[in-house]
């Protein structure tokens, strides 16, 4: 089975840097996703890591350590619009169809950015 | 990026009626689509995996006779909530994966908020 843990809530100041951690336990590893979800909206894709290390994409970076079952999402130069839930997710191969994956989501970290 | 369209965005219905939600992949083909449900302040919970041309695979605890899924083509899956009750009120989101893609990235629809009175 899969188990994903991430903090429930975080608060940070506009312009600051925040790190959102995620630990996971999976029976197999097929990479790790980070999604952003604003209240009442569908999730939007942020990043996908399958190899160890840091991947940077603008203000957002994602880190993965497969040996530790650990990932983090780093948000720099925080803006008010970054207030959202950040979901850590791991894909699980669905044997019902060749090449099919389904995502198991963590409970999400609600980030509040304050002035 | 790939676009998934979900319709309707909002629906209000009376208890006992059935509601159909459509999920379309607009610029790619998806042999598999996924239906999630999200209650307020909770994470997305996978309900079922919709497979084109075959029966859907339901997660444990999800009633297949209540949540009917049809995946008639490579670009359309439908979720029908039959005999809806107030406890079915939730945010329903579909997602799809481009069958040509090598990654597991899923593209999400906009979500459908169902309110059952």
mmCIF file of C-alpha atoms in Angstrom:
data_model
loop_
_atom_site.group_PDB
_atom_site.id
_atom_site.type_symbol
_atom_site.label_atom_id
_atom_site.label_comp_id
_atom_site.label_asym_id
_atom_site.label_seq_id
_atom_site.Cartn_x
_atom_site.Cartn_y
_atom_site.Cartn_z
ATOM 1 C CA UNK A 1 0.000 0.000 0.000
ATOM 2 C CA UNK A 2 0.886 3.652 -0.021
ATOM 3 C CA UNK A 3 1.245 6.093 2.844
ATOM 4 C CA UNK A 4 1.902 9.783 2.315
ATOM 5 C CA UNK A 5 2.500 12.327 5.078
ATOM 6 C CA UNK A 6 2.728 16.081 4.831
ATOM 7 C CA UNK A 7 2.019 18.898 7.274
ATOM 8 C CA UNK A 8 -1.571 20.045 7.465
ATOM 9 C CA UNK A 9 -1.010 23.786 7.504
ATOM 10 C CA UNK A 10 1.779 26.308 7.111
ATOM 11 C CA UNK A 11 1.933 30.087 7.222
ATOM 12 C CA UNK A 12 4.597 32.238 5.613
ATOM 13 C CA UNK A 13 5.197 35.887 4.842
ATOM 14 C CA UNK A 14 4.997 37.440 1.399
ATOM 15 C CA UNK A 15 8.434 37.529 -0.208
ATOM 16 C CA UNK A 16 9.801 34.749 1.994
ATOM 17 C CA UNK A 17 10.804 31.170 1.197
ATOM 18 C CA UNK A 18 8.835 28.172 2.404
ATOM 19 C CA UNK A 19 9.574 24.465 2.268
ATOM 20 C CA UNK A 20 6.762 21.920 2.287
ATOM 21 C CA UNK A 21 7.869 18.419 3.178
ATOM 22 C CA UNK A 22 6.411 15.098 2.129
ATOM 23 C CA UNK A 23 7.362 11.620 3.266
ATOM 24 C CA UNK A 24 6.034 8.558 1.556
ATOM 25 C CA UNK A 25 5.997 4.802 1.756
ATOM 26 C CA UNK A 26 5.129 2.896 -1.385
ATOM 27 C CA UNK A 27 5.310 -0.707 -2.485
ATOM 28 C CA UNK A 28 6.915 0.427 -5.713
ATOM 29 C CA UNK A 29 8.256 3.779 -6.818
ATOM 30 C CA UNK A 30 7.186 5.502 -10.024
ATOM 31 C CA UNK A 31 8.074 9.064 -9.210
ATOM 32 C CA UNK A 32 6.473 11.767 -7.110
ATOM 33 C CA UNK A 33 4.216 14.627 -8.079
ATOM 34 C CA UNK A 34 3.426 17.977 -6.550
ATOM 35 C CA UNK A 35 0.132 19.678 -7.327
ATOM 36 C CA UNK A 36 -1.247 23.051 -6.332
ATOM 37 C CA UNK A 37 -4.924 23.370 -5.549
ATOM 38 C CA UNK A 38 -6.705 26.633 -4.876
ATOM 39 C CA UNK A 39 -9.901 26.416 -2.872
ATOM 40 C CA UNK A 40 -12.786 25.163 -4.962
ATOM 41 C CA UNK A 41 -10.640 24.444 -7.985
ATOM 42 C CA UNK A 42 -9.062 21.367 -9.504
ATOM 43 C CA UNK A 43 -5.390 20.636 -8.859
ATOM 44 C CA UNK A 44 -2.770 21.948 -11.262
ATOM 45 C CA UNK A 45 0.501 20.201 -11.965
ATOM 46 C CA UNK A 46 3.664 21.684 -10.460
ATOM 47 C CA UNK A 47 6.392 19.075 -10.721
ATOM 48 C CA UNK A 48 7.323 15.453 -11.252
ATOM 49 C CA UNK A 49 10.498 13.931 -9.773
ATOM 50 C CA UNK A 50 11.716 10.446 -10.511
ATOM 51 C CA UNK A 51 15.455 10.881 -9.870
ATOM 52 C CA UNK A 52 17.163 12.090 -6.705
ATOM 53 C CA UNK A 53 18.021 15.733 -6.467
ATOM 54 C CA UNK A 54 16.597 19.168 -6.902
ATOM 55 C CA UNK A 55 14.659 20.321 -9.933
ATOM 56 C CA UNK A 56 14.090 24.015 -10.287
ATOM 57 C CA UNK A 57 11.287 25.597 -12.222
ATOM 58 C CA UNK A 58 11.049 29.326 -11.724
ATOM 59 C CA UNK A 59 10.049 30.203 -8.166
ATOM 60 C CA UNK A 60 9.177 26.582 -7.425
ATOM 61 C CA UNK A 61 11.671 23.779 -6.866
ATOM 62 C CA UNK A 62 11.116 20.166 -5.926
ATOM 63 C CA UNK A 63 13.556 17.811 -4.251
ATOM 64 C CA UNK A 64 13.519 14.041 -4.024
ATOM 65 C CA UNK A 65 15.448 11.494 -1.999
ATOM 66 C CA UNK A 66 14.317 7.998 -2.898
ATOM 67 C CA UNK A 67 16.441 6.313 -0.249
ATOM 68 C CA UNK A 68 14.796 8.400 2.455
ATOM 69 C CA UNK A 69 11.290 8.358 0.985
ATOM 70 C CA UNK A 70 11.319 12.121 1.204
ATOM 71 C CA UNK A 71 10.472 15.057 -1.004
ATOM 72 C CA UNK A 72 10.002 18.750 -0.512
ATOM 73 C CA UNK A 73 8.539 21.592 -2.479
ATOM 74 C CA UNK A 74 10.373 24.886 -2.162
ATOM 75 C CA UNK A 75 8.559 28.115 -2.933
ATOM 76 C CA UNK A 76 10.636 31.273 -3.232
ATOM 77 C CA UNK A 77 9.619 34.924 -3.295
ATOM 78 C CA UNK A 78 6.211 34.044 -1.993
ATOM 79 C CA UNK A 79 3.248 35.893 -3.407
ATOM 80 C CA UNK A 80 -0.256 36.190 -2.012
ATOM 81 C CA UNK A 81 -1.557 34.100 -4.909
ATOM 82 C CA UNK A 82 0.558 31.194 -3.673
ATOM 83 C CA UNK A 83 -1.936 30.703 -0.847
ATOM 84 C CA UNK A 84 -3.324 27.280 -1.702
ATOM 85 C CA UNK A 85 -3.139 23.631 -0.781
ATOM 86 C CA UNK A 86 -0.102 21.736 -2.009
ATOM 87 C CA UNK A 87 -0.611 18.070 -2.652
ATOM 88 C CA UNK A 88 2.095 15.456 -2.723
ATOM 89 C CA UNK A 89 1.127 12.436 -4.834
ATOM 90 C CA UNK A 90 2.641 9.143 -5.929
ATOM 91 C CA UNK A 91 1.553 7.194 -8.988
ATOM 92 C CA UNK A 92 0.670 3.569 -8.684
ATOM 93 C CA UNK A 93 0.626 1.359 -11.718
ATOM 94 C CA UNK A 94 -2.896 0.167 -12.409
ATOM 95 C CA UNK A 95 -2.730 -3.274 -13.920
ATOM 96 C CA UNK A 96 -6.195 -2.868 -15.343
ATOM 97 C CA UNK A 97 -4.652 -1.254 -18.390
ATOM 98 C CA UNK A 98 -1.171 -1.321 -19.903
ATOM 99 C CA UNK A 99 0.775 1.768 -18.875
ATOM 100 C CA UNK A 100 -2.032 3.028 -16.693
ATOM 101 C CA UNK A 101 -1.277 4.951 -13.547
ATOM 102 C CA UNK A 102 -3.457 6.179 -10.768
ATOM 103 C CA UNK A 103 -2.428 8.799 -8.271
ATOM 104 C CA UNK A 104 -2.578 8.495 -4.527
ATOM 105 C CA UNK A 105 -2.646 11.896 -2.888
ATOM 106 C CA UNK A 106 -1.476 13.058 0.479
ATOM 107 C CA UNK A 107 -3.940 15.087 2.525
ATOM 108 C CA UNK A 108 -2.374 18.304 1.323
ATOM 109 C CA UNK A 109 -0.649 21.202 3.046
ATOM 110 C CA UNK A 110 -2.657 24.384 3.257
ATOM 111 C CA UNK A 111 -0.278 27.301 2.817
ATOM 112 C CA UNK A 112 -1.356 30.752 3.906
ATOM 113 C CA UNK A 113 0.746 33.661 2.697
ATOM 114 C CA UNK A 114 0.391 36.773 4.836
ATOM 115 C CA UNK A 115 1.495 40.348 4.048
ATOM 116 C CA UNK B 1 -0.548 21.377 -22.163
ATOM 117 C CA UNK B 2 -3.290 18.837 -22.506
ATOM 118 C CA UNK B 3 -6.823 19.962 -21.712
ATOM 119 C CA UNK B 4 -9.513 18.062 -19.875
ATOM 120 C CA UNK B 5 -12.983 19.537 -19.857
ATOM 121 C CA UNK B 6 -15.549 18.637 -17.237
ATOM 122 C CA UNK B 7 -19.238 19.479 -17.364
ATOM 123 C CA UNK B 8 -21.249 20.697 -15.552
ATOM 124 C CA UNK B 9 -19.179 22.822 -13.198
ATOM 125 C CA UNK B 10 -22.034 23.234 -10.749
ATOM 126 C CA UNK B 11 -25.155 21.204 -10.270
ATOM 127 C CA UNK B 12 -27.898 21.333 -7.681
ATOM 128 C CA UNK B 13 -30.447 18.560 -7.584
ATOM 129 C CA UNK B 14 -33.163 17.165 -5.394
ATOM 130 C CA UNK B 15 -32.631 14.071 -3.328
ATOM 131 C CA UNK B 16 -33.450 10.928 -5.265
ATOM 132 C CA UNK B 17 -32.574 12.250 -8.700
ATOM 133 C CA UNK B 18 -29.650 11.176 -10.874
ATOM 134 C CA UNK B 19 -26.882 13.441 -12.093
ATOM 135 C CA UNK B 20 -24.486 12.849 -14.962
ATOM 136 C CA UNK B 21 -21.039 14.434 -15.102
ATOM 137 C CA UNK B 22 -18.985 14.375 -18.287
ATOM 138 C CA UNK B 23 -15.220 14.344 -18.601
ATOM 139 C CA UNK B 24 -13.636 14.976 -22.000
ATOM 140 C CA UNK B 25 -10.026 15.022 -23.104
ATOM 141 C CA UNK B 26 -10.001 17.736 -25.752
ATOM 142 C CA UNK B 27 -6.655 17.338 -27.485
ATOM 143 C CA UNK B 28 -5.491 13.863 -26.623
ATOM 144 C CA UNK B 29 -6.790 10.344 -26.305
ATOM 145 C CA UNK B 30 -7.125 8.676 -22.948
ATOM 146 C CA UNK B 31 -7.645 4.960 -22.560
ATOM 147 C CA UNK B 32 -7.889 5.541 -18.840
ATOM 148 C CA UNK B 33 -9.601 8.272 -16.884
ATOM 149 C CA UNK B 34 -9.895 8.630 -13.144
ATOM 150 C CA UNK B 35 -12.702 9.927 -11.000
ATOM 151 C CA UNK B 36 -11.965 11.563 -7.657
ATOM 152 C CA UNK B 37 -14.166 12.945 -4.928
ATOM 153 C CA UNK B 38 -13.139 15.666 -2.530
ATOM 154 C CA UNK B 39 -15.071 16.629 0.573
ATOM 155 C CA UNK B 40 -14.456 20.048 2.142
ATOM 156 C CA UNK B 41 -11.008 20.440 3.668
ATOM 157 C CA UNK B 42 -10.044 16.917 2.671
ATOM 158 C CA UNK B 43 -7.771 15.548 0.010
ATOM 159 C CA UNK B 44 -8.731 13.946 -3.253
ATOM 160 C CA UNK B 45 -9.943 10.391 -2.902
ATOM 161 C CA UNK B 46 -9.866 8.098 -5.900
ATOM 162 C CA UNK B 47 -13.292 6.624 -6.566
ATOM 163 C CA UNK B 48 -12.761 4.598 -9.686
ATOM 164 C CA UNK B 49 -10.645 4.039 -12.743
ATOM 165 C CA UNK B 50 -12.527 4.311 -16.003
ATOM 166 C CA UNK B 51 -11.260 2.105 -18.819
ATOM 167 C CA UNK B 52 -12.253 2.689 -22.432
ATOM 168 C CA UNK B 53 -14.269 -0.189 -23.759
ATOM 169 C CA UNK B 54 -14.412 -2.137 -20.521
ATOM 170 C CA UNK B 55 -15.829 -1.991 -17.014
ATOM 171 C CA UNK B 56 -14.594 0.542 -14.527
ATOM 172 C CA UNK B 57 -12.504 -0.498 -11.550
ATOM 173 C CA UNK B 58 -13.901 0.807 -8.290
ATOM 174 C CA UNK B 59 -11.999 1.551 -5.103
ATOM 175 C CA UNK B 60 -12.959 -0.180 -1.919
ATOM 176 C CA UNK B 61 -16.024 1.336 -0.334
ATOM 177 C CA UNK B 62 -17.348 2.939 -3.527
ATOM 178 C CA UNK B 63 -20.702 1.537 -4.644
ATOM 179 C CA UNK B 64 -20.542 0.727 -8.337
ATOM 180 C CA UNK B 65 -24.332 0.635 -8.666
ATOM 181 C CA UNK B 66 -24.571 4.130 -7.260
ATOM 182 C CA UNK B 67 -21.722 5.688 -9.200
ATOM 183 C CA UNK B 68 -22.117 4.477 -12.756
ATOM 184 C CA UNK B 69 -19.154 5.035 -15.010
ATOM 185 C CA UNK B 70 -19.171 4.770 -18.762
ATOM 186 C CA UNK B 71 -16.089 5.245 -20.934
ATOM 187 C CA UNK B 72 -17.521 4.888 -24.397
ATOM 188 C CA UNK B 73 -14.733 6.544 -26.363
ATOM 189 C CA UNK B 74 -11.090 7.524 -26.039
ATOM 190 C CA UNK B 75 -12.071 11.084 -25.204
ATOM 191 C CA UNK B 76 -15.152 10.779 -23.016
ATOM 192 C CA UNK B 77 -15.969 9.278 -19.648
ATOM 193 C CA UNK B 78 -19.168 9.900 -17.727
ATOM 194 C CA UNK B 79 -19.978 9.529 -14.050
ATOM 195 C CA UNK B 80 -23.629 9.192 -13.103
ATOM 196 C CA UNK B 81 -24.583 9.598 -9.471
ATOM 197 C CA UNK B 82 -27.810 7.630 -9.190
ATOM 198 C CA UNK B 83 -30.483 8.406 -6.635
ATOM 199 C CA UNK B 84 -28.351 11.150 -5.155
ATOM 200 C CA UNK B 85 -28.629 11.979 -1.465
ATOM 201 C CA UNK B 86 -27.305 14.937 0.532
ATOM 202 C CA UNK B 87 -24.279 12.935 1.671
ATOM 203 C CA UNK B 88 -23.242 12.658 -1.993
ATOM 204 C CA UNK B 89 -22.750 16.416 -2.098
ATOM 205 C CA UNK B 90 -19.103 16.861 -2.936
ATOM 206 C CA UNK B 91 -16.571 18.100 -5.450
ATOM 207 C CA UNK B 92 -16.073 15.501 -8.182
ATOM 208 C CA UNK B 93 -12.949 15.746 -10.323
ATOM 209 C CA UNK B 94 -11.890 13.686 -13.286
ATOM 210 C CA UNK B 95 -8.409 13.293 -14.642
ATOM 211 C CA UNK B 96 -6.904 11.687 -17.688
ATOM 212 C CA UNK B 97 -3.541 10.638 -18.925
ATOM 213 C CA UNK B 98 -2.376 10.989 -22.516
ATOM 214 C CA UNK B 99 -1.932 7.401 -23.632
ATOM 215 C CA UNK B 100 1.102 8.421 -25.689
ATOM 216 C CA UNK B 101 2.911 10.005 -22.735
ATOM 217 C CA UNK B 102 5.668 8.171 -20.888
ATOM 218 C CA UNK B 103 5.167 9.933 -17.587
ATOM 219 C CA UNK B 104 2.348 9.393 -15.151
ATOM 220 C CA UNK B 105 1.284 13.026 -15.356
ATOM 221 C CA UNK B 106 -2.437 13.417 -15.104
ATOM 222 C CA UNK B 107 -4.430 16.328 -16.422
ATOM 223 C CA UNK B 108 -7.421 17.352 -14.361
ATOM 224 C CA UNK B 109 -10.811 18.632 -15.329
ATOM 225 C CA UNK B 110 -12.158 21.762 -13.704
ATOM 226 C CA UNK B 111 -14.244 19.766 -11.251
ATOM 227 C CA UNK B 112 -17.984 19.503 -10.720
ATOM 228 C CA UNK B 113 -19.538 20.677 -7.497
ATOM 229 C CA UNK B 114 -22.633 18.667 -6.686
ATOM 230 C CA UNK B 115 -25.136 19.847 -4.108
ATOM 231 C CA UNK B 116 -27.997 17.532 -3.263
ATOM 232 C CA UNK B 117 -30.886 19.146 -1.459
#
